[in-house]
Amino acid sequence: MSRLNILRDTPPVGPAFAAFHPVQTEDSRPTRLIDAFGRRLTYLRVSVTDRCNLRCTYCLPEDADFPFGDRDFLSPQEIETIVGALVRLGIRRVRLTGGEPLVRKDLLEIVRRVKALPGLENLALSTNGTELARMAPALKAAGVDRVNVSVDSLDPQRFREITRRGDLEEVWRGVEAALAAGLDPVKLNAVLLQANQEDVERLAALTLGQPLHVRFIEMMPTAVNEHLQPGAFVSADDARARLEKRFGPLIPTEVGPRTGPAKAFRFRDAVGTVGFITPLSHTFCADCNRVRLTSRGELRLCLFADRVHPLRPLLAAPDPDAALESEILRVVQEKPEEHHLTQGNYGNLVSFMQIGG
Ligand code: SAM
């Protein structure tokens, strides 16, 4: 029986989690990156390319054309210098994303350079998983700690329809390779759509018996997915209610300040966790600890901000490190207090592939 057939069966019940207690979170790590609203910025998402080998309906148009070539994207050395300045100032966790990071041939060099930055505590990768079966051991060896794989459906046909060209078997081999390579945690990201409602329970059921962590993400409106709006939107509250009806109460895994946008829970006796990322129904702007670096070297302080701050030109300054640090310290004060997505304002964002989700 193939792996996917196993996934289709009734989920196994996980080992007893007898002494499970929620973890107390705290974010007291020193950082000089404190914005005008007192938010401590310790998390950076780096888009290493705009290109992607899939065309997910909510993310890219079917005939997506990528205007920029490899030379337009930051080189591994440029990424090291810019991320290095951010880490010196207080960034502690970095996620490499895209586009699809694994389409970059020099990704392992980027990983090695970023991982070597003193002060960095954790290096994560977001991927669609298409190249993960082949790359997982090398990514782990180069320094990736954790991985998020986008899996919007566990049905091969639906998976292909949502991604427009993805092969679920191939991606699932990637998930297994990530677990085998010791990447920890391995999270599965699923955007909540009308099209994948049948998958919500099956995805969550994976967490009962396996060390997999499923994150359901509310679909954020962008210019690319206007054709899906508003009919495709499913709230995390709806998904959660369905899951609790089927599997019982979801128990919070953390108490204390949020350390990221996801609220994480666990079913009783489950091995993995289920989380919800709710940019629309429950905004998390007040706890936002993140900034983004685009593939062409601009700092984006809010996913939905109207403007970005070019950092690449500073690499030509007589003292690039000092120039970067002073510019970053200056512009973080411009981080907007909140986004206005719920009022239908998504700034100048066309698609997440521009800035890495
Ligand atoms: N290619 C990688 C991947 O598939 O994870 C990294 C880039 S992708 C843009 C990062 C995440 O953003 C994915 O989990 C994807 O599902 C999510 N995403 C893309 N567009 C989105 C949207 N409009 N709303 C919510 N999540 C979105």
mmCIF file of C-alpha atoms and ligand atoms in Angstrom, residues 45 52 54 56 58-59 96-101 126-129 148-150 152 189-191 217-222 225 279 351-353 356-357, ligand 1:
data_model
loop_
_atom_site.group_PDB
_atom_site.id
_atom_site.type_symbol
_atom_site.label_atom_id
_atom_site.label_comp_id
_atom_site.label_asym_id
_atom_site.label_seq_id
_atom_site.Cartn_x
_atom_site.Cartn_y
_atom_site.Cartn_z
ATOM 1 C CA ARG A 45 11.773 36.086 6.486
ATOM 2 C CA CYS A 52 8.281 29.013 -8.325
ATOM 3 C CA LEU A 54 4.052 25.513 -8.938
ATOM 4 C CA CYS A 56 -1.107 27.602 -6.593
ATOM 5 C CA TYR A 58 -4.432 31.537 -4.427
ATOM 6 C CA CYS A 59 -0.811 32.589 -4.941
ATOM 7 C CA LEU A 96 14.302 31.240 3.916
ATOM 8 C CA THR A 97 11.311 31.352 1.614
ATOM 9 C CA GLY A 98 10.277 32.567 -1.823
ATOM 10 C CA GLY A 99 8.968 31.868 -4.509
ATOM 11 C CA GLU A 100 10.318 28.381 -4.156
ATOM 12 C CA PRO A 101 13.717 28.463 -2.439
ATOM 13 C CA SER A 126 9.508 27.131 3.678
ATOM 14 C CA THR A 127 9.139 24.958 0.600
ATOM 15 C CA ASN A 128 6.508 23.411 -1.614
ATOM 16 C CA GLY A 129 8.334 20.118 -1.103
ATOM 17 C CA ASN A 148 7.478 24.061 6.582
ATOM 18 C CA VAL A 149 6.043 22.227 3.592
ATOM 19 C CA SER A 150 2.939 23.506 1.808
ATOM 20 C CA ASP A 152 -3.032 22.066 0.785
ATOM 21 C CA ASN A 189 1.049 24.520 5.835
ATOM 22 C CA ALA A 190 -2.443 24.396 4.372
ATOM 23 C CA VAL A 191 -4.281 27.475 3.159
ATOM 24 C CA ILE A 217 -3.715 29.566 7.190
ATOM 25 C CA GLU A 218 -6.591 31.860 6.336
ATOM 26 C CA MET A 219 -6.323 32.877 2.710
ATOM 27 C CA MET A 220 -5.074 36.438 2.490
ATOM 28 C CA PRO A 221 -6.526 38.510 -0.330
ATOM 29 C CA THR A 222 -4.071 39.686 -2.968
ATOM 30 C CA ASN A 225 -6.541 35.696 -5.980
ATOM 31 C CA PRO A 279 -4.558 37.294 9.541
ATOM 32 C CA SER A 351 1.299 37.942 -4.849
ATOM 33 C CA PHE A 352 3.109 36.340 -1.951
ATOM 34 C CA MET A 353 5.788 35.069 -4.298
ATOM 35 C CA GLY A 356 7.752 35.148 0.571
ATOM 36 C CA GLY A 357 4.461 34.668 2.342
HETATM 37 N N1 SAM B 1 7.212 27.995 -2.091
HETATM 38 C C1 SAM B 1 7.254 27.930 -0.674
HETATM 39 C C2 SAM B 1 6.025 27.222 -0.123
HETATM 40 O O1 SAM B 1 5.246 26.677 -0.915
HETATM 41 O O2 SAM B 1 5.880 27.162 1.087
HETATM 42 C C3 SAM B 1 7.473 29.254 0.033
HETATM 43 C C4 SAM B 1 6.707 30.447 -0.474
HETATM 44 S S1 SAM B 1 4.963 30.402 -0.201
HETATM 45 C C5 SAM B 1 4.530 32.003 -0.851
HETATM 46 C C6 SAM B 1 4.859 30.561 1.565
HETATM 47 C C7 SAM B 1 3.509 30.263 2.147
HETATM 48 O O3 SAM B 1 2.630 31.283 1.773
HETATM 49 C C8 SAM B 1 2.892 28.954 1.694
HETATM 50 O O4 SAM B 1 2.520 28.177 2.797
HETATM 51 C C9 SAM B 1 1.681 29.391 0.922
HETATM 52 O O5 SAM B 1 0.632 28.476 1.022
HETATM 53 C C10 SAM B 1 1.355 30.704 1.606
HETATM 54 N N2 SAM B 1 0.546 31.610 0.790
HETATM 55 C C11 SAM B 1 0.727 32.021 -0.463
HETATM 56 N N3 SAM B 1 -0.244 32.862 -0.849
HETATM 57 C C12 SAM B 1 -1.085 32.966 0.208
HETATM 58 C C13 SAM B 1 -2.292 33.700 0.457
HETATM 59 N N4 SAM B 1 -2.817 34.474 -0.451
HETATM 60 N N5 SAM B 1 -2.854 33.570 1.674
HETATM 61 C C14 SAM B 1 -2.313 32.791 2.636
HETATM 62 N N6 SAM B 1 -1.189 32.088 2.467
HETATM 63 C C15 SAM B 1 -0.573 32.175 1.263
#
